[in-house]
């Protein structure tokens, strides 16, 4: 099931672009993501929109599940923060993207911190697999600003973590 959104809505991937000019181009099949990071961003947006077709089509066949069941999914994905990338450019055949994804569930804010691996096959980037480094509730903080502890619970200052 794909959730329909306004194409002029800001894309959830964190690029700051309108959905139609960002991940919408990839979800429609008009273009393929040129880097592992662009694929990660588009997969996050597809996950938030519950676009099973796109998620399965961008998953390497060696690790792809038969289906993705969103029927019991209650998380509302809010934003994506890319922590780092290693390789994954147009010239590479492999790439790694470390990210933090934030979501709201049952009135509470949560995060997931993952390192994902990508491979390029036939000039297309594909998601291979990922390892979750941390996940949990976003810590409430009365302290705010760039020097405040990051709400994702990493223990780093906001400016050195999700504030990048």
PDB file of C-alpha atoms in Angstrom:
ATOM      1  CA  UNK A   1       0.000   0.000   0.000  1.00  0.00           C
ATOM      2  CA  UNK A   2       1.425   3.376  -0.980  1.00  0.00           C
ATOM      3  CA  UNK A   3       0.428   6.463   0.961  1.00  0.00           C
ATOM      4  CA  UNK A   4      -0.338   9.354  -1.398  1.00  0.00           C
ATOM      5  CA  UNK A   5       1.261  12.664  -0.472  1.00  0.00           C
ATOM      6  CA  UNK A   6       1.380  16.086  -2.052  1.00  0.00           C
ATOM      7  CA  UNK A   7       4.280  16.167  -4.567  1.00  0.00           C
ATOM      8  CA  UNK A   8       5.151  19.674  -3.314  1.00  0.00           C
ATOM      9  CA  UNK A   9       5.486  18.403   0.249  1.00  0.00           C
ATOM     10  CA  UNK A  10       9.050  18.453   1.593  1.00  0.00           C
ATOM     11  CA  UNK A  11      10.636  15.034   1.147  1.00  0.00           C
ATOM     12  CA  UNK A  12      11.031  13.048   4.379  1.00  0.00           C
ATOM     13  CA  UNK A  13      14.562  11.958   3.436  1.00  0.00           C
ATOM     14  CA  UNK A  14      16.039  15.174   4.838  1.00  0.00           C
ATOM     15  CA  UNK A  15      17.242  16.691   1.565  1.00  0.00           C
ATOM     16  CA  UNK A  16      15.056  19.778   1.975  1.00  0.00           C
ATOM     17  CA  UNK A  17      13.693  19.323  -1.568  1.00  0.00           C
ATOM     18  CA  UNK A  18      10.091  18.785  -2.608  1.00  0.00           C
ATOM     19  CA  UNK A  19       9.163  15.106  -2.771  1.00  0.00           C
ATOM     20  CA  UNK A  20       8.569  15.255  -6.556  1.00  0.00           C
ATOM     21  CA  UNK A  21      12.062  16.697  -7.156  1.00  0.00           C
ATOM     22  CA  UNK A  22      13.712  14.279  -4.748  1.00  0.00           C
ATOM     23  CA  UNK A  23      12.694  10.710  -3.904  1.00  0.00           C
ATOM     24  CA  UNK A  24       9.530  10.947  -6.003  1.00  0.00           C
ATOM     25  CA  UNK A  25      11.723  10.710  -9.138  1.00  0.00           C
ATOM     26  CA  UNK A  26      13.102   7.400  -7.920  1.00  0.00           C
ATOM     27  CA  UNK A  27       9.813   6.003  -6.608  1.00  0.00           C
ATOM     28  CA  UNK A  28       8.164   6.645  -9.980  1.00  0.00           C
ATOM     29  CA  UNK A  29      10.950   4.765 -11.793  1.00  0.00           C
ATOM     30  CA  UNK A  30      11.827   7.917 -13.761  1.00  0.00           C
ATOM     31  CA  UNK A  31      15.416   7.817 -12.440  1.00  0.00           C
ATOM     32  CA  UNK A  32      17.639   5.521 -10.392  1.00  0.00           C
ATOM     33  CA  UNK A  33      19.478   6.844  -7.321  1.00  0.00           C
ATOM     34  CA  UNK A  34      23.054   7.696  -8.411  1.00  0.00           C
ATOM     35  CA  UNK A  35      24.690   6.911  -5.043  1.00  0.00           C
ATOM     36  CA  UNK A  36      24.239   4.557  -2.107  1.00  0.00           C
ATOM     37  CA  UNK A  37      23.243   7.547   0.044  1.00  0.00           C
ATOM     38  CA  UNK A  38      20.569   8.622  -2.453  1.00  0.00           C
ATOM     39  CA  UNK A  39      19.204   5.068  -2.417  1.00  0.00           C
ATOM     40  CA  UNK A  40      19.186   5.076   1.390  1.00  0.00           C
ATOM     41  CA  UNK A  41      17.261   8.343   1.427  1.00  0.00           C
ATOM     42  CA  UNK A  42      14.759   7.077  -1.159  1.00  0.00           C
ATOM     43  CA  UNK A  43      14.261   3.810   0.743  1.00  0.00           C
ATOM     44  CA  UNK A  44      13.573   5.738   3.953  1.00  0.00           C
ATOM     45  CA  UNK A  45      10.934   7.800   2.139  1.00  0.00           C
ATOM     46  CA  UNK A  46       9.490   4.639   0.585  1.00  0.00           C
ATOM     47  CA  UNK A  47       9.346   2.989   3.998  1.00  0.00           C
ATOM     48  CA  UNK A  48       7.550   6.003   5.459  1.00  0.00           C
ATOM     49  CA  UNK A  49       5.076   5.855   2.547  1.00  0.00           C
ATOM     50  CA  UNK A  50       4.772   2.044   2.862  1.00  0.00           C
ATOM     51  CA  UNK A  51       5.813   1.604  -0.774  1.00  0.00           C
ATOM     52  CA  UNK A  52       6.454  -2.162  -0.709  1.00  0.00           C
ATOM     53  CA  UNK A  53       7.125  -2.367  -4.456  1.00  0.00           C
ATOM     54  CA  UNK A  54       9.949   0.167  -4.352  1.00  0.00           C
ATOM     55  CA  UNK A  55      11.512  -1.380  -1.257  1.00  0.00           C
ATOM     56  CA  UNK A  56      11.540  -4.866  -2.778  1.00  0.00           C
ATOM     57  CA  UNK A  57      12.768  -3.626  -6.182  1.00  0.00           C
ATOM     58  CA  UNK A  58      15.741  -1.852  -4.585  1.00  0.00           C
ATOM     59  CA  UNK A  59      16.756  -4.825  -2.406  1.00  0.00           C
ATOM     60  CA  UNK A  60      19.524  -7.131  -3.637  1.00  0.00           C
ATOM     61  CA  UNK A  61      17.962 -10.471  -4.600  1.00  0.00           C
ATOM     62  CA  UNK A  62      20.428 -12.423  -2.440  1.00  0.00           C
ATOM     63  CA  UNK A  63      18.940 -10.893   0.734  1.00  0.00           C
ATOM     64  CA  UNK A  64      15.469  -9.733  -0.366  1.00  0.00           C
ATOM     65  CA  UNK A  65      12.486 -11.053   1.619  1.00  0.00           C
ATOM     66  CA  UNK A  66       9.501 -12.487  -0.261  1.00  0.00           C
ATOM     67  CA  UNK A  67       7.261  -9.673   0.977  1.00  0.00           C
ATOM     68  CA  UNK A  68       7.024  -6.812   3.471  1.00  0.00           C
ATOM     69  CA  UNK A  69       3.939  -6.715   5.672  1.00  0.00           C
ATOM     70  CA  UNK A  70       2.970  -3.236   6.854  1.00  0.00           C
ATOM     71  CA  UNK A  71      -0.420  -4.331   8.202  1.00  0.00           C
ATOM     72  CA  UNK A  72       0.718  -4.080  11.835  1.00  0.00           C
ATOM     73  CA  UNK A  73       3.080  -1.124  11.352  1.00  0.00           C
ATOM     74  CA  UNK A  74       2.144   1.729  13.703  1.00  0.00           C
ATOM     75  CA  UNK A  75       5.300   3.834  13.467  1.00  0.00           C
ATOM     76  CA  UNK A  76       5.069   7.242  11.793  1.00  0.00           C
ATOM     77  CA  UNK A  77       8.505   7.947  10.349  1.00  0.00           C
ATOM     78  CA  UNK A  78       9.533  11.558  10.901  1.00  0.00           C
ATOM     79  CA  UNK A  79      13.027  12.197   9.586  1.00  0.00           C
ATOM     80  CA  UNK A  80      16.318  10.719   8.496  1.00  0.00           C
ATOM     81  CA  UNK A  81      19.788  11.872   9.558  1.00  0.00           C
ATOM     82  CA  UNK A  82      22.785  10.552   7.610  1.00  0.00           C
ATOM     83  CA  UNK A  83      25.667  10.041  10.045  1.00  0.00           C
ATOM     84  CA  UNK A  84      28.327   8.994   7.528  1.00  0.00           C
ATOM     85  CA  UNK A  85      28.959   7.344   4.194  1.00  0.00           C
ATOM     86  CA  UNK A  86      31.841   5.178   3.027  1.00  0.00           C
ATOM     87  CA  UNK A  87      32.270   4.746  -0.704  1.00  0.00           C
ATOM     88  CA  UNK A  88      28.955   4.412  -2.543  1.00  0.00           C
ATOM     89  CA  UNK A  89      29.623   7.039  -5.221  1.00  0.00           C
ATOM     90  CA  UNK A  90      28.942   6.632  -8.922  1.00  0.00           C
ATOM     91  CA  UNK A  91      32.357   5.014  -9.471  1.00  0.00           C
ATOM     92  CA  UNK A  92      32.089   2.496  -6.619  1.00  0.00           C
ATOM     93  CA  UNK A  93      30.533  -0.969  -6.614  1.00  0.00           C
ATOM     94  CA  UNK A  94      29.907  -1.071  -2.851  1.00  0.00           C
ATOM     95  CA  UNK A  95      28.922   1.466  -0.237  1.00  0.00           C
ATOM     96  CA  UNK A  96      28.050   1.865   3.415  1.00  0.00           C
ATOM     97  CA  UNK A  97      25.619   4.410   4.850  1.00  0.00           C
ATOM     98  CA  UNK A  98      25.273   4.998   8.580  1.00  0.00           C
ATOM     99  CA  UNK A  99      22.060   6.743   9.519  1.00  0.00           C
ATOM    100  CA  UNK A 100      19.566   7.530  12.246  1.00  0.00           C
ATOM    101  CA  UNK A 101      15.873   7.273  11.507  1.00  0.00           C
ATOM    102  CA  UNK A 102      13.357   8.930  13.815  1.00  0.00           C
ATOM    103  CA  UNK A 103       9.749   7.906  14.258  1.00  0.00           C
ATOM    104  CA  UNK A 104       6.727   8.443  16.481  1.00  0.00           C
ATOM    105  CA  UNK A 105       4.731   5.554  17.877  1.00  0.00           C
ATOM    106  CA  UNK A 106       1.945   5.583  20.462  1.00  0.00           C
ATOM    107  CA  UNK A 107       2.659   9.232  21.307  1.00  0.00           C
ATOM    108  CA  UNK A 108       6.362   8.622  22.010  1.00  0.00           C
ATOM    109  CA  UNK A 109       9.457   9.525  19.945  1.00  0.00           C
ATOM    110  CA  UNK A 110      11.935   6.787  19.001  1.00  0.00           C
ATOM    111  CA  UNK A 111      15.066   6.391  16.915  1.00  0.00           C
ATOM    112  CA  UNK A 112      16.910   3.632  15.099  1.00  0.00           C
ATOM    113  CA  UNK A 113      20.641   3.883  14.373  1.00  0.00           C
ATOM    114  CA  UNK A 114      21.752   1.542  11.582  1.00  0.00           C
ATOM    115  CA  UNK A 115      24.708   0.831   9.332  1.00  0.00           C
ATOM    116  CA  UNK A 116      23.508  -0.355   5.914  1.00  0.00           C
ATOM    117  CA  UNK A 117      25.449  -2.005   3.099  1.00  0.00           C
ATOM    118  CA  UNK A 118      24.757  -1.385  -0.576  1.00  0.00           C
ATOM    119  CA  UNK A 119      25.980  -2.961  -3.813  1.00  0.00           C
ATOM    120  CA  UNK A 120      25.809  -1.812  -7.402  1.00  0.00           C
ATOM    121  CA  UNK A 121      24.471  -4.282  -9.960  1.00  0.00           C
ATOM    122  CA  UNK A 122      23.888  -3.452 -13.631  1.00  0.00           C
ATOM    123  CA  UNK A 123      24.579   0.244 -12.874  1.00  0.00           C
ATOM    124  CA  UNK A 124      21.894   0.334 -10.147  1.00  0.00           C
ATOM    125  CA  UNK A 125      22.425   0.688  -6.421  1.00  0.00           C
ATOM    126  CA  UNK A 126      20.695  -1.956  -4.298  1.00  0.00           C
ATOM    127  CA  UNK A 127      20.271  -2.355  -0.550  1.00  0.00           C
ATOM    128  CA  UNK A 128      22.087  -5.464   0.682  1.00  0.00           C
ATOM    129  CA  UNK A 129      21.583  -5.523   4.459  1.00  0.00           C
ATOM    130  CA  UNK A 130      22.011  -3.558   7.647  1.00  0.00           C
ATOM    131  CA  UNK A 131      23.019  -3.833  11.275  1.00  0.00           C
ATOM    132  CA  UNK A 132      21.168  -1.884  13.941  1.00  0.00           C
ATOM    133  CA  UNK A 133      23.672  -0.200  16.285  1.00  0.00           C
ATOM    134  CA  UNK A 134      21.097   1.219  18.675  1.00  0.00           C
ATOM    135  CA  UNK A 135      17.377   1.784  18.944  1.00  0.00           C
ATOM    136  CA  UNK A 136      15.090   3.158  21.575  1.00  0.00           C
ATOM    137  CA  UNK A 137      13.173   6.048  22.954  1.00  0.00           C
ATOM    138  CA  UNK A 138      14.438   9.541  22.236  1.00  0.00           C
ATOM    139  CA  UNK A 139      15.655  10.955  25.530  1.00  0.00           C
ATOM    140  CA  UNK A 140      13.694  13.941  26.751  1.00  0.00           C
ATOM    141  CA  UNK A 141      15.891  16.922  27.446  1.00  0.00           C
ATOM    142  CA  UNK A 142      15.119  20.308  28.904  1.00  0.00           C
ATOM    143  CA  UNK A 143      18.490  21.507  27.610  1.00  0.00           C
ATOM    144  CA  UNK A 144      18.315  22.761  24.017  1.00  0.00           C
ATOM    145  CA  UNK A 145      20.693  24.136  21.450  1.00  0.00           C
ATOM    146  CA  UNK A 146      23.675  22.822  19.549  1.00  0.00           C
ATOM    147  CA  UNK A 147      25.641  21.999  22.716  1.00  0.00           C
ATOM    148  CA  UNK A 148      22.769  20.051  24.275  1.00  0.00           C
ATOM    149  CA  UNK A 149      22.908  16.255  24.405  1.00  0.00           C
ATOM    150  CA  UNK A 150      21.497  14.754  21.232  1.00  0.00           C
ATOM    151  CA  UNK A 151      17.911  13.574  21.741  1.00  0.00           C
ATOM    152  CA  UNK A 152      18.644  10.330  19.869  1.00  0.00           C
ATOM    153  CA  UNK A 153      20.455   9.029  22.939  1.00  0.00           C
ATOM    154  CA  UNK A 154      23.909   8.703  21.353  1.00  0.00           C
ATOM    155  CA  UNK A 155      25.607  10.529  24.211  1.00  0.00           C
ATOM    156  CA  UNK A 156      27.100  13.074  21.777  1.00  0.00           C
ATOM    157  CA  UNK A 157      26.303  16.759  21.590  1.00  0.00           C
ATOM    158  CA  UNK A 158      23.485  17.612  19.183  1.00  0.00           C
ATOM    159  CA  UNK A 159      25.874  19.594  16.951  1.00  0.00           C
ATOM    160  CA  UNK A 160      28.152  16.541  16.529  1.00  0.00           C
ATOM    161  CA  UNK A 161      25.325  14.072  15.961  1.00  0.00           C
ATOM    162  CA  UNK A 162      21.891  14.731  14.445  1.00  0.00           C
ATOM    163  CA  UNK A 163      22.509  18.478  14.143  1.00  0.00           C
ATOM    164  CA  UNK A 164      24.952  17.942  11.272  1.00  0.00           C
TER     165      UNK A 164
END
